[in-house]
Every structure is written in structure tokens, then in C-alpha cells.
XYZ file of C-alpha atoms in Angstrom:
603
model
C 121.920 80.148 84.088
C 121.783 83.897 84.971
C 121.874 87.302 83.798
C 124.410 89.862 85.294
C 124.703 93.195 86.245
C 127.397 95.751 87.333
C 126.896 97.818 90.146
C 129.544 100.528 90.691
C 130.645 101.822 93.991
C 132.099 104.926 93.125
C 134.194 106.664 96.182
C 134.137 110.712 96.847
C 137.849 111.812 96.601
C 137.330 114.659 99.642
C 135.319 111.597 102.226
C 136.110 108.130 102.229
C 132.959 107.386 103.767
C 131.091 108.686 100.796
C 129.943 106.860 97.696
C 127.865 107.908 94.910
C 123.882 107.367 94.531
C 122.199 108.068 90.943
C 118.552 108.614 91.126
C 116.797 105.960 89.667
C 114.189 106.582 86.641
C 110.805 105.383 87.338
C 108.887 103.578 85.118
C 106.917 105.165 82.133
C 104.029 106.867 83.095
C 100.459 105.282 81.605
C 99.351 108.522 80.183
C 96.120 108.457 81.995
C 95.836 111.077 84.464
C 93.797 108.845 86.986
C 96.958 106.829 87.360
C 99.397 109.058 86.582
C 98.844 111.297 89.443
C 99.877 108.700 91.753
C 103.873 109.338 92.133
C 106.310 106.751 94.229
C 108.704 108.942 95.815
C 112.400 109.314 94.897
C 114.518 106.065 94.860
C 118.306 106.372 95.005
C 121.132 103.557 94.249
C 124.320 102.363 92.900
C 124.163 103.310 89.314
C 124.525 99.729 87.159
C 124.437 98.463 83.661
C 123.689 94.915 82.169
C 126.976 92.934 82.295
C 127.515 91.079 79.130
C 129.197 87.847 78.460
C 131.858 87.669 75.464
C 132.250 84.584 73.637
C 136.022 83.341 72.842
C 138.805 85.267 74.142
C 138.822 88.913 75.509
C 141.199 91.143 75.048
C 142.589 93.206 77.682
C 140.450 96.096 78.670
C 141.285 99.656 79.388
C 139.914 99.410 83.180
C 142.332 97.215 85.390
C 140.358 95.809 87.945
C 142.129 94.244 91.158
C 140.873 90.906 92.016
C 139.055 89.973 88.990
C 141.623 87.739 88.006
C 140.743 85.314 90.891
C 137.095 85.088 89.960
C 135.352 83.172 87.081
C 134.052 86.267 85.713
C 137.105 87.000 83.245
C 134.915 86.438 80.289
C 132.133 89.399 80.981
C 132.911 92.695 79.361
C 133.384 94.975 82.002
C 134.982 97.550 80.102
C 131.688 98.452 78.176
C 129.692 98.048 81.710
C 131.754 100.526 83.194
C 132.079 102.939 80.430
C 127.897 102.867 80.420
C 127.682 103.336 84.152
C 129.885 106.390 84.183
C 128.374 107.921 80.963
C 124.935 107.356 82.922
C 126.234 109.526 85.912
C 127.875 112.009 83.840
C 131.714 110.987 83.994
C 134.326 110.105 81.547
C 136.388 106.785 81.672
C 139.271 108.960 82.744
C 137.530 110.575 85.234
C 137.437 107.491 87.886
C 140.060 104.811 88.660
C 141.616 102.381 91.384
C 139.088 100.214 90.315
C 138.594 96.795 92.511
C 136.403 93.625 92.847
C 134.413 93.918 95.934
C 131.912 90.991 95.332
C 129.745 88.576 93.497
C 126.066 88.431 94.858
C 123.744 85.663 93.477
C 120.223 86.368 93.677
C 117.832 84.034 95.565
C 115.608 82.018 93.351
C 112.514 84.290 92.960
C 111.318 83.468 89.611
C 110.033 83.885 87.064
C 112.731 83.906 84.734
C 116.788 83.623 85.036
C 117.758 85.153 88.727
C 119.589 88.492 88.318
C 123.171 87.989 90.062
C 125.123 91.440 90.606
C 129.101 91.983 90.497
C 130.440 94.831 92.452
C 133.247 96.776 91.592
C 134.531 99.802 93.480
C 136.580 102.830 92.111
C 137.110 106.447 93.230
C 136.503 109.681 91.282
C 139.741 110.993 90.249
C 138.640 114.741 89.742
C 138.260 116.127 93.070
C 137.059 119.745 91.804
C 134.510 117.802 89.546
C 130.862 118.796 90.257
C 128.299 116.078 90.555
C 125.501 116.130 87.778
C 121.979 116.777 89.419
C 120.972 113.171 89.615
C 123.591 112.192 91.615
C 124.529 112.570 95.438
C 127.039 111.499 97.604
C 125.709 109.365 100.712
C 127.062 107.223 103.382
C 126.310 104.258 105.017
C 124.756 105.884 107.894
C 123.062 108.685 105.908
C 121.416 105.766 103.853
C 120.402 104.011 107.222
C 118.542 107.043 108.149
C 116.592 107.010 105.216
C 115.796 103.027 105.531
C 114.619 102.735 108.942
C 112.173 105.098 110.714
C 110.995 106.375 107.599
C 108.067 108.880 106.837
C 105.673 108.141 103.671
C 106.269 109.565 100.565
C 110.275 110.373 101.828
C 113.461 109.573 99.583
C 114.387 105.949 99.488
C 117.636 103.747 99.178
C 117.454 100.951 96.999
C 118.595 97.560 97.308
C 122.027 97.323 95.359
C 123.227 99.803 98.143
C 121.818 97.714 100.922
C 122.915 93.905 99.551
C 126.103 95.409 98.628
C 127.243 97.635 101.345
C 124.885 98.091 104.346
C 124.233 94.660 105.023
C 127.887 93.658 105.354
C 128.660 96.802 107.592
C 126.224 95.677 110.431
C 128.308 93.281 112.266
C 125.983 90.768 113.792
C 125.499 87.058 113.631
C 124.090 85.264 110.754
C 120.904 85.977 110.053
C 118.681 82.774 108.971
C 120.162 79.496 109.649
C 119.338 78.271 105.832
C 121.641 76.725 102.629
C 119.045 78.648 100.342
C 120.109 81.908 99.216
C 117.877 84.663 100.760
C 117.752 88.383 100.589
C 117.697 91.467 103.376
C 115.979 94.412 102.162
C 114.719 96.773 103.588
C 117.394 96.119 106.884
C 115.729 93.364 109.139
C 112.998 92.242 106.521
C 114.533 88.926 105.648
C 112.605 86.873 102.454
C 113.580 83.341 101.689
C 112.175 82.155 98.736
C 111.038 78.358 99.125
C 109.823 75.804 96.695
C 106.046 75.402 97.306
C 102.965 74.086 95.541
C 102.459 77.610 93.969
C 100.970 78.411 90.510
C 103.556 78.541 87.352
C 105.107 80.789 86.571
C 106.530 80.514 90.066
C 108.042 77.835 91.780
C 108.553 79.336 95.461
C 106.575 81.316 98.357
C 108.746 83.904 99.888
C 109.034 83.129 103.779
C 109.360 86.531 105.354
C 111.268 86.714 108.538
C 111.613 89.413 111.191
C 114.021 88.865 114.007
C 115.408 92.133 115.508
C 118.635 91.602 117.544
C 118.425 94.830 119.430
C 114.753 95.454 121.223
C 113.703 98.940 121.597
C 111.032 100.890 123.331
C 108.981 102.140 120.787
C 106.233 99.933 121.289
C 105.326 100.861 125.074
C 102.127 103.273 123.900
C 100.385 100.535 121.864
C 97.863 98.108 122.472
C 99.004 95.201 120.711
C 97.331 92.156 119.799
C 100.560 90.252 119.959
C 103.726 90.309 121.110
C 106.901 88.356 120.304
C 110.798 88.292 119.624
C 110.502 87.002 116.006
C 108.188 86.741 113.515
C 107.504 84.624 110.404
C 105.021 85.203 107.183
C 103.552 82.445 105.132
C 105.613 79.251 105.957
C 104.177 77.534 102.814
C 106.968 75.329 101.573
C 106.559 71.883 100.107
C 106.931 68.639 102.386
C 110.386 68.053 101.148
C 111.622 71.661 102.195
C 110.255 71.260 105.825
C 113.787 70.414 107.219
C 115.305 73.617 105.668
C 112.420 75.551 107.309
C 112.838 73.515 110.724
C 116.665 74.792 110.382
C 115.147 78.644 109.870
C 112.502 78.288 112.753
C 114.727 76.111 115.156
C 117.087 78.983 116.589
C 114.414 81.696 116.333
C 112.985 82.917 119.946
C 110.249 80.788 121.680
C 108.118 83.822 121.579
C 107.319 83.390 118.298
C 104.520 84.931 116.221
C 103.239 83.323 112.973
C 101.608 85.229 110.714
C 99.261 84.073 107.650
C 97.891 86.249 104.819
C 95.484 83.638 103.845
C 94.626 80.128 103.619
C 95.901 78.758 100.455
C 98.098 75.570 100.557
C 101.270 77.447 99.114
C 101.084 79.798 102.224
C 100.015 77.402 104.848
C 101.983 73.804 104.258
C 105.121 74.400 106.852
C 102.440 75.510 109.826
C 102.671 71.704 111.047
C 106.628 71.959 110.895
C 106.465 75.238 113.298
C 103.651 73.940 115.520
C 106.038 70.627 116.561
C 108.957 72.937 116.519
C 107.910 75.846 118.906
C 104.567 74.540 120.811
C 104.500 78.092 122.076
C 104.264 80.000 118.837
C 101.104 82.229 118.422
C 98.968 81.862 114.814
C 97.571 85.104 113.686
C 95.080 84.870 110.303
C 91.464 86.307 109.452
C 88.696 84.326 110.725
C 87.718 83.397 107.595
C 91.306 81.718 106.973
C 91.485 79.981 110.370
C 88.751 78.017 109.874
C 89.745 76.786 106.426
C 93.342 75.850 107.829
C 93.063 72.135 109.175
C 93.649 70.823 112.682
C 96.512 68.862 111.306
C 98.233 72.349 110.119
C 97.425 74.073 113.385
C 95.749 73.308 116.672
C 97.492 75.293 119.166
C 97.561 79.262 120.060
C 95.761 81.440 117.355
C 94.333 84.884 117.614
C 91.906 85.893 114.944
C 92.483 89.161 113.251
C 90.454 91.492 111.196
C 92.456 94.303 110.256
C 93.676 97.355 112.097
C 95.361 95.503 114.842
C 99.159 95.723 115.535
C 101.820 93.048 116.427
C 105.136 94.072 118.497
C 108.133 92.238 117.374
C 111.429 92.980 119.357
C 110.251 96.611 119.966
C 109.001 96.697 116.297
C 105.484 97.398 115.088
C 103.812 95.823 112.197
C 100.252 96.819 111.450
C 97.831 94.384 109.764
C 95.505 95.446 107.148
C 92.759 93.433 105.696
C 92.944 93.412 102.029
C 89.986 90.922 100.764
C 90.239 90.168 96.856
C 92.292 87.158 96.485
C 90.677 85.822 99.347
C 87.561 86.841 101.805
C 90.123 86.327 104.256
C 93.246 87.641 103.095
C 95.621 90.417 105.106
C 98.583 92.592 104.359
C 101.244 93.475 106.757
C 102.651 97.057 106.884
C 106.321 96.982 108.690
C 106.225 100.706 110.440
C 109.957 101.125 110.573
C 110.666 100.267 106.987
C 107.226 101.410 105.426
C 107.345 98.215 103.762
C 103.854 96.273 102.764
C 103.596 92.662 102.871
C 100.932 92.228 100.137
C 100.164 88.406 100.147
C 98.861 87.196 96.802
C 97.241 90.505 95.952
C 100.230 91.445 93.747
C 103.183 89.329 92.293
C 106.841 90.023 91.607
C 106.761 90.441 88.050
C 106.656 93.388 85.239
C 103.239 92.827 84.094
C 100.579 92.139 86.518
C 99.067 88.508 85.931
C 95.361 89.197 85.552
C 94.634 85.912 86.996
C 95.808 86.178 90.323
C 93.877 88.017 92.819
C 90.579 86.663 92.761
C 88.848 83.334 94.177
C 85.656 81.719 93.171
C 82.699 81.968 94.991
C 82.111 79.361 97.755
C 78.408 79.284 97.060
C 78.336 78.419 93.248
C 77.725 74.949 92.354
C 80.511 72.793 91.794
C 80.242 73.136 87.929
C 81.541 76.725 88.533
C 84.474 74.987 90.309
C 85.463 73.344 86.929
C 87.176 76.146 85.746
C 90.909 76.424 86.104
C 92.336 77.306 89.604
C 96.067 77.676 89.685
C 96.508 76.381 93.551
C 94.562 72.979 92.265
C 96.887 72.400 89.019
C 100.564 71.682 89.416
C 101.672 70.314 86.325
C 98.102 68.954 85.211
C 97.456 71.591 83.195
C 95.663 70.809 79.631
C 97.931 72.243 77.651
C 100.381 69.207 78.605
C 97.858 67.176 76.038
C 99.957 65.190 73.502
C 98.127 65.477 70.355
C 99.357 62.013 69.371
C 98.072 60.200 72.536
C 94.458 62.094 72.646
C 91.853 59.524 72.786
C 88.505 59.826 74.522
C 89.289 58.291 77.479
C 91.995 60.165 78.113
C 89.439 63.528 77.747
C 86.932 61.468 80.280
C 90.014 60.731 82.786
C 91.124 64.552 82.808
C 87.277 65.697 83.287
C 87.087 63.324 86.607
C 90.333 64.285 88.016
C 89.077 67.918 87.724
C 86.204 67.043 89.595
C 88.357 64.954 92.086
C 90.388 68.170 92.411
C 87.799 70.230 93.282
C 86.009 68.181 95.430
C 89.032 68.110 97.446
C 89.452 71.943 97.115
C 85.963 72.259 98.547
C 86.722 69.759 101.634
C 90.373 71.416 102.536
C 89.520 74.844 101.996
C 85.889 75.468 102.088
C 85.163 72.784 105.110
C 82.591 71.161 102.588
C 80.643 68.332 103.844
C 80.765 65.283 101.945
C 77.395 64.375 102.628
C 75.868 67.857 101.040
C 74.372 67.249 97.412
C 76.528 68.905 94.881
C 75.496 70.208 91.153
C 77.828 68.629 88.556
C 75.958 70.336 85.928
C 76.439 73.506 84.239
C 75.623 76.645 86.169
C 71.728 77.506 86.471
C 70.567 79.367 83.718
C 68.416 81.848 86.057
C 70.515 84.952 87.095
C 68.082 85.182 89.872
C 69.019 81.623 90.969
C 72.647 82.458 91.271
C 72.460 85.925 92.875
C 74.356 84.465 95.797
C 77.330 83.612 93.553
C 77.098 86.686 91.292
C 77.099 88.816 94.462
C 80.311 86.798 95.617
C 81.554 87.519 92.349
C 80.817 91.312 92.459
C 82.209 91.878 96.072
C 85.432 90.023 95.404
C 85.887 92.327 92.224
C 84.902 95.510 94.286
C 86.943 94.237 97.432
C 90.242 93.908 94.997
C 89.696 97.247 93.679
C 88.930 98.936 97.302
C 92.248 97.093 98.546
C 94.178 98.204 95.799
C 93.560 101.401 96.626
C 93.837 101.168 100.295
C 97.637 100.245 99.396
C 97.913 102.909 97.116
C 96.917 105.378 99.902
C 99.741 103.887 102.366
C 102.073 105.064 100.112
C 104.653 101.968 100.661
C 108.279 102.496 100.142
C 108.345 99.040 98.656
C 106.213 96.162 98.028
C 106.747 92.571 99.257
C 104.594 89.951 97.347
C 104.534 86.401 98.442
C 105.990 85.171 94.959
C 108.418 86.960 92.892
C 110.749 89.846 93.544
C 110.130 92.848 95.620
C 108.768 95.930 93.619
C 110.458 99.095 93.975
C 107.483 101.314 92.667
C 104.539 100.277 94.856
C 102.053 103.082 93.410
C 103.039 102.607 89.628
C 102.606 98.688 89.884
C 99.085 98.963 91.601
C 97.959 101.269 89.099
C 99.074 98.828 86.561
C 96.697 96.281 88.344
C 93.587 98.843 88.030
C 94.246 99.549 84.414
C 94.926 96.064 83.686
C 91.767 94.755 85.037
C 89.995 98.123 83.805
C 91.064 97.871 80.273
C 90.090 94.003 80.317
C 86.880 94.895 81.391
C 86.558 97.396 78.302
C 87.974 94.927 76.050
C 84.866 92.383 77.142
C 82.341 95.191 76.727
C 83.418 96.005 73.286
C 83.523 92.219 72.197
C 80.058 91.870 73.441
C 78.847 94.890 71.463
C 80.545 93.690 68.506
C 78.466 90.353 68.684
C 80.063 88.008 70.981
C 77.550 86.109 72.604
C 79.127 83.329 74.494
C 82.255 82.654 77.027
C 84.523 80.875 74.247
C 83.485 83.949 71.733
C 84.407 86.433 74.165
C 87.628 84.363 75.091
C 88.914 84.071 72.097
C 88.224 87.782 70.621
C 90.221 88.930 73.572
C 92.840 86.321 73.712
C 93.253 85.767 70.063
C 97.289 86.430 69.987
C 97.451 84.336 73.406
C 98.631 80.840 73.457
C 95.328 78.437 73.002
C 96.538 76.512 76.154
C 96.088 79.452 78.197
C 92.226 80.056 77.409
C 91.219 77.863 80.002
C 92.615 80.270 83.117
C 91.670 83.468 80.864
C 87.651 82.102 81.012
C 87.704 82.553 84.670
C 88.572 85.679 84.601
C 86.734 86.980 81.578
C 83.335 85.258 83.501
C 84.203 87.490 86.654
C 83.840 90.659 84.526
C 80.659 89.823 82.703
C 78.975 89.059 85.808
C 80.659 92.207 86.893
C 79.213 94.279 84.390
C 75.785 92.835 84.551
C 75.391 93.870 87.979
C 76.398 97.583 86.880
C 73.682 97.170 83.748
C 76.722 97.934 81.112
C 75.309 95.007 79.042
C 73.858 95.738 75.905
C 69.775 94.927 76.597
C 70.050 92.117 73.617
C 72.880 90.192 75.372
C 71.061 87.355 77.340
C 73.113 86.695 80.574
C 71.099 83.475 81.073
C 72.206 82.144 77.900
C 76.016 83.548 78.398
C 75.734 81.111 81.704
C 74.785 78.249 79.585
C 77.868 78.399 77.842
C 80.268 78.415 80.619
C 79.816 74.618 81.367
C 80.443 71.774 78.498
C 79.990 74.065 75.702
C 83.038 76.272 76.685
C 85.164 73.299 77.267
C 84.168 71.253 73.997
C 84.802 74.316 71.916
C 88.110 75.340 73.621
C 89.330 71.646 73.015
C 88.600 72.176 69.426
C 90.408 75.567 69.378
C 93.787 73.994 71.053
C 93.662 71.118 68.563
C 93.212 73.089 65.703
C 96.093 75.245 66.696
C 97.911 72.095 67.389
C 96.934 70.435 63.918
C 98.007 73.446 61.857
C 101.369 73.619 63.439
C 101.936 69.633 62.852
C 100.029 69.484 60.071
C 102.734 67.635 58.133
C 103.843 64.897 60.936
C 100.037 63.814 61.709
C 98.826 60.638 60.751
C 95.203 59.322 60.108
C 94.319 58.308 63.599
C 95.174 61.475 65.181
C 92.954 63.473 62.202
C 89.791 61.027 63.000
C 90.492 61.577 66.791
C 90.360 65.873 65.576
C 87.498 64.954 64.039
C 85.678 63.437 66.761
C 86.513 66.345 69.140
C 85.211 68.534 66.494
C 81.871 66.552 66.340
C 81.547 67.010 69.885
C 82.053 70.585 70.116
C 79.868 71.168 67.176
C 77.042 69.015 68.811
C 76.922 71.327 71.858
C 77.375 74.284 69.872
C 74.211 73.483 68.066
C 72.546 72.672 71.117
C 73.251 75.834 72.467
C 72.195 77.724 69.535
C 68.979 75.617 69.400
C 68.137 76.472 73.077
């Protein structure tokens, strides 16, 4: 299954080398001056529209498209789509002709949701005397390339449709990447291969980014580089069953290979061992905070710790390393200077609405109780939302509780180098804010780090954002401001809930996420806790709100109340089919929740 778009290549009747590009409409403004003041530069691309599938017999259309009869696309409504595209650029149906099917391009597996495939149809403007509308211009492949490489910040940009449909085919070269997987090359020279990884839903892949310039230039001679190479790969984090595919990508690359890791999470480093075996001469670059969490089994050979501000030279092309903490304390980004493309790691994800749960990692110095809450990297297919109400028994709850603790211990050992001999607190967080000052300071710094890194990216004015999960983003400033607005709006909502009487974690979560599926309240609670601690550090909480009592509600109290809320929602939705044992189980869980609620109030 996929959705389809039609991209129209409309040729200039006075110059066969030129085709029409349309100025793309940016996303709507926020209506807030602080964010609307950051504006992305103009983006030009082939005009396009959604291509609809028609059920049943499709009557012959008014547009005759040569070559379409030899494809499996005959049941799509090309007439309607072409009319809409022509109308979009100010033309009528009889203004164009000589229609020809050019190609059908399948999108790589970026996710989330269905892939978007593109059908390219070429034609010509028949009226030689027709003036172009102000939002259109004639461009050639060469003029597009001049906008795409060796760019200046905030200059006009060329979009992916023209690059993937025309420019990449015009650059005659050997196969860019040796893989059976679908991949994308945009901007030119920046190859993105989504590979299945142990990442968090709704994503299933991590983007492997490959730079392998075929021609070497001398642009890097005047710089002091931390590393040189003929090829670069970023974040090899695929699953074990995709290691053979990763090997196929890496093996043909130059032995002078540089490996760059944005951060240490498993879905970004799981393939390091494959590269180390394939190319012992390769050099790994990572932040020191990431390097110490990468196991010797993953990488034990040449490595360089970087901290941001350094430059890498790959085949004569310069890439600048940017320290961007927030998602982790060792998170890095990478700016490809020639195309002004910014690889942002997990600071952003490639979906329209920012995922508020991405971007922050819990503090190392919190007791294990703090680690009881949802962490995406540790919970693949083990979510509490998968509980079947009919099979819910107390042994299952116990097993799940122990499984969470086991996963968190493994997380401590793997990512933080915890010594199993060290004592750990399995209780709820301490009731004293002073006793948890290290944790609170870490949380505060991570939130501030995230904001500062976001503003740093905005100031760079990148032409495109390349996340490690999902599609590239063509409106970088708009997306980054969306993240800032989302987090600040969430913090204001939390403060409003507290001012209206919410005192416990479950009260705040239920207020803020009342319209959200109860199964998502657990990961949401982690964000709420971060924001409450941030508000406390800024002295913005009401005087009558007790941060100590709030912290006591972040443990079993929250879990029990959340389970009850989840089961209650399930009960209401399935009440017609429930049997007595299920009702008894639900009642037992309710009693469990009420007991801890009463215990909290008495304390």
C-alpha cells in the first residue's frame, strides 16, 4: 500500500533545456511573532498534486499520455491530477500537450505511515507567447545544480521532486549505493538509506547517511580537520538481520572511511561491529559522553572523541560537527557545508507534528525508580498498551513490573556503564528536593540544552533537515520553531492544570492528555515530570503546590492509578462482552489503586 503523487515536468517551448518550477507554499504561520520571525528561504520544485485511484472502469480521458498504457498505473485519475497541476501554475488544459510517462519512483521506507510514490509525467507548454505567473520560473538542470551545491545560507532552494526525478538521472555515474533497499539521494551527494532498527514506534528504521564523493576537489586545503577520508557514513544502527545489507553498503566504500555517530543509543550503533570487521582502518567519531557508552564489542579500534566545532574532510567536501545536547548529553549534529544540509540525529524526527516524547533522556544520577518510566529504546513491542483485559491477572502485572526493572538494569549497564555491585534504589523517588538536586539539575540542564540546541540550529538556517528517523524536512526553521512552541505550550498547560488544583502526576497527565489514548499516558508522564521540575527550578509553581508530595506520586501511585484509568477505558468500551472474572480483576486493580491513593493523601 502507498499513496501516489503526480509531478509534472512542463517543458519550455523556447528552450528544450528548461522546465517549469513552482514556488512552494510554506506551512502556515503560528501567529506568534517570536516564531513567525524565523522564515525559511523560498523553495522551488516541480508542480505536483495527489494522484487518486479510481475504482472500476476508468473512462478515456482528455489527456493522452504516451507510455502509460505499458504500466500498472492505468486506474489512476491522471486527467483530474493534470488539470489541478495546470490550474496550480495558472494554465489551462489546452495550454499543454505532448504528454509522456517518464518514471514511477517509489519512496524509501522512511515512515511513519504509508510511503509516498511519485509518478513523473512530462509535457510541453504549447503557447509560446504565454507569460509565466509570478510564482513560476523556467530552470535548467545546470541552474538547479548551482542552487543545490556550494550554497549560501538563506538563498533560494530547489526541492526533492526535481532532484529525484531529473537531476540524479542526469548525473552519469556508477551505482551510488550497493543495496537492494530503496534509498534517497537529496540533496545531491547526500544518500539516505532507511534500515530496520531497534527504534521506537511509530518508526521502524534508522536513516543510514552515506557520503561518497566520486570526484575530489581542493576546497578543504585551508582548514584544520579532525579527520580526513574518502567516504563517510552516519549512524549505522540497523538490526542484526540487516547486517548483511549494511555490509553490502560498506564493503565497496573506500578504506579511508570515517564513521560518525550522533549519539550512543542502540538504534544508532548496532551496526558498528559490522563496519569494524569489514574495514579495520575505519575511524569512529563520537562525543566523549557517547564514546564511553559504546561497548568494546561494538568498536575497539581507531576512534576520535569530538566535542563540537571540529571539521571533517570527505573527498574534498567539508562537514562541520555541532554539539547539540538535549536528546542525550553527548548528542551531535553534522552540517554538510556544500549543500547546507543539517543532519540532526534524534533532535527532530521526520513527521509533521513534533513528537514531544523525543529529545530528552532521563538523568543518570536518579535512582532506578526514576528509570521505571517509559523509555522508547528499551520497550520494543512490550508496551503496556498491549495488555489484553481478558488475560490481565496479578501475576502478569508482577511479571511486567519485573521485566521493566530488568530492562532498566540492562539499560544502566549498557548505556551508563553501571557496576552491578553498586547499590540501587528500587523505591519511589526521594521526597526531598534537596536530596534529588543532582537529578533536578540534570533535568533542568537537559531541557535548557534542548532549547539552546534548537536555537543554534535555527541560526544556522539550514536548507534541509535530515533526521535519523523519518523523512527529510524542507522547512527547517518552521519545524524547529514547532518544537519550541510545542514544549512551551505544554509547559503552560501543565502550569494551568496545577493552578486549577492538580497536585499529583496522574492528575496533571489526565488533565493535559484527557483526549489521548490512555495507553500513551505512561510515556507522556515522563515529559510532564520534566516540565514540572523545570517549573520548580524557575520558581513558577504556586506556593501551595508541594514538589515533595508531587515526587511521591511519580512511582507506584501513578502506575496504579494509570492502570485503573486504562482498564476503566477498556471496560467501558467492551462492557457488553465482559465476564465476571474480568470484572473481578478490574475490581482488584481498582482496590489496589484506591489503596495507594489513600496512602498518598494520608501522607
